[in-house]
Amino acid sequence: SLGPSSGVNIAGAIRLARDLGPGHTIVTVLCDSGQRYGSKIYDPAFLAARNLPKPQWMS
């Protein structure tokens, strides 16, 4: 699930899209803390087992 800031992001994107009208592309980014992914994407062993690259900051 995403937090309240993501909801504000979506609401702002919808409002901007309505204001601009058809023919425009609106992009927004919904971020979270990543705490639910600690056992996966932040785990070097998980990445290695799937032949995925390990970011330098994990070294």
Backbone as CSV, one residue per row, in Angstrom:
resi,resn,N_x,N_y,N_z,CA_x,CA_y,CA_z,C_x,C_y,C_z
1,SER,0.838,-1.183,0.000,0.000,0.000,0.000,0.883,1.247,0.000
2,LEU,0.318,2.313,-0.439,1.030,3.588,-0.490,0.462,4.519,0.566
3,GLY,1.218,5.523,0.903,0.805,6.444,1.948,0.048,7.653,1.430
4,PRO,-0.281,8.553,2.345,-1.050,9.747,2.001,-0.370,10.638,0.962
5,SER,0.954,10.705,0.988,1.634,11.567,0.016,1.414,11.065,-1.406
6,SER,1.287,9.759,-1.573,0.996,9.217,-2.900,-0.406,9.616,-3.347
7,GLY,-1.340,9.624,-2.421,-2.702,10.061,-2.734,-2.735,11.511,-3.178
8,VAL,-1.957,12.346,-2.516,-1.869,13.756,-2.901,-1.251,13.875,-4.293
9,ASN,-0.241,13.061,-4.573,0.381,13.045,-5.895,-0.636,12.712,-6.981
10,ILE,-1.417,11.670,-6.742,-2.428,11.252,-7.716,-3.480,12.337,-7.898
11,ALA,-3.952,12.901,-6.796,-4.958,13.960,-6.882,-4.421,15.154,-7.660
12,GLY,-3.167,15.516,-7.421,-2.564,16.630,-8.154,-2.433,16.340,-9.633
13,ALA,-2.069,15.109,-9.969,-1.940,14.728,-11.376,-3.295,14.767,-12.077
14,ILE,-4.326,14.295,-11.399,-5.678,14.334,-11.975,-6.128,15.774,-12.179
15,ARG,-5.882,16.602,-11.185,-6.287,18.009,-11.302,-5.564,18.697,-12.460
16,LEU,-4.261,18.466,-12.570,-3.486,19.057,-13.651,-3.987,18.567,-15.003
17,ALA,-4.278,17.274,-15.100,-4.792,16.714,-16.353,-6.109,17.372,-16.743
18,ARG,-6.968,17.596,-15.786,-8.249,18.272,-16.070,-8.014,19.712,-16.510
19,ASP,-7.081,20.390,-15.839,-6.784,21.785,-16.190,-6.178,21.906,-17.585
20,LEU,-5.286,20.993,-17.938,-4.614,21.052,-19.237,-5.494,20.563,-20.374
21,GLY,-6.366,19.631,-20.084,-7.249,19.090,-21.109,-6.580,18.003,-21.932
22,PRO,-7.305,17.524,-22.943,-6.800,16.434,-23.784,-5.509,16.808,-24.513
23,GLY,-4.744,15.771,-24.861,-3.536,15.984,-25.649,-2.274,16.205,-24.841
24,HIS,-2.345,16.030,-23.539,-1.178,16.210,-22.679,-0.878,14.914,-21.933
25,THR,0.366,14.749,-21.577,0.781,13.589,-20.786,1.224,14.073,-19.415
26,ILE,0.678,13.469,-18.386,1.017,13.819,-17.007,1.777,12.639,-16.401
27,VAL,2.890,12.928,-15.752,3.691,11.888,-15.104,3.860,12.256,-13.639
28,THR,3.714,11.284,-12.768,3.982,11.485,-11.352,4.701,10.251,-10.822
29,VAL,5.398,10.393,-9.716,6.144,9.288,-9.122,5.571,9.012,-7.738
30,LEU,5.244,7.755,-7.492,4.729,7.350,-6.191,5.829,6.568,-5.477
31,CYS,6.335,7.139,-4.410,7.464,6.531,-3.691,7.000,5.919,-2.378
32,ASP,7.719,4.920,-1.933,7.520,4.413,-0.584,8.889,4.164,0.046
33,SER,8.901,3.752,1.283,10.166,3.606,2.010,10.951,2.368,1.601
34,GLY,10.306,1.394,1.011,10.982,0.174,0.612,11.176,-0.828,1.735
35,GLN,10.643,-0.555,2.905,10.873,-1.440,4.046,10.308,-2.841,3.832
36,ARG,9.299,-2.983,2.997,8.714,-4.305,2.751,9.565,-5.143,1.803
37,TYR,10.568,-4.540,1.198,11.374,-5.241,0.209,12.741,-5.645,0.745
38,GLY,12.983,-5.444,2.011,14.283,-5.724,2.604,14.761,-7.148,2.404
39,SER,13.844,-8.093,2.404,14.238,-9.494,2.242,14.401,-9.879,0.779
40,LYS,14.173,-8.940,-0.112,14.270,-9.245,-1.539,15.247,-8.306,-2.234
41,ILE,14.764,-7.171,-2.709,15.612,-6.330,-3.563,16.789,-5.704,-2.826
42,TYR,16.742,-5.660,-1.495,17.867,-5.113,-0.748,18.747,-6.219,-0.178
43,ASP,18.545,-7.446,-0.625,19.302,-8.599,-0.141,20.234,-9.091,-1.248
44,PRO,21.563,-8.926,-1.065,22.507,-9.344,-2.103,22.354,-10.815,-2.507
45,ALA,22.037,-11.697,-1.563,21.867,-13.121,-1.882,20.655,-13.338,-2.787
46,PHE,19.579,-12.623,-2.530,18.377,-12.706,-3.372,18.704,-12.281,-4.795
47,LEU,19.432,-11.186,-4.931,19.795,-10.685,-6.259,20.713,-11.665,-6.979
48,ALA,21.712,-12.189,-6.276,22.672,-13.115,-6.882,21.983,-14.395,-7.343
49,ALA,21.037,-14.897,-6.550,20.327,-16.131,-6.901,19.519,-15.976,-8.182
50,ARG,19.183,-14.752,-8.519,18.393,-14.482,-9.723,19.222,-13.836,-10.829
51,ASN,20.534,-13.854,-10.627,21.468,-13.270,-11.595,21.144,-11.803,-11.889
52,LEU,20.753,-11.077,-10.847,20.459,-9.649,-10.971,21.662,-8.847,-10.483
53,PRO,21.882,-7.674,-11.038,23.038,-6.873,-10.611,22.874,-6.366,-9.178
54,LYS,24.012,-6.271,-8.492,24.022,-5.741,-7.130,24.555,-4.315,-7.193
55,PRO,23.801,-3.334,-6.689,24.278,-1.950,-6.704,25.581,-1.802,-5.923
56,GLN,26.415,-0.859,-6.329,27.705,-0.640,-5.662,27.542,-0.326,-4.185
57,TRP,26.476,0.376,-3.816,26.304,0.758,-2.419,26.045,-0.446,-1.522
58,MET,25.741,-1.607,-2.094,25.546,-2.813,-1.287,26.860,-3.509,-0.963
59,SER,27.933,-3.114,-1.616,29.225,-3.786,-1.411,29.836,-3.451,-0.077
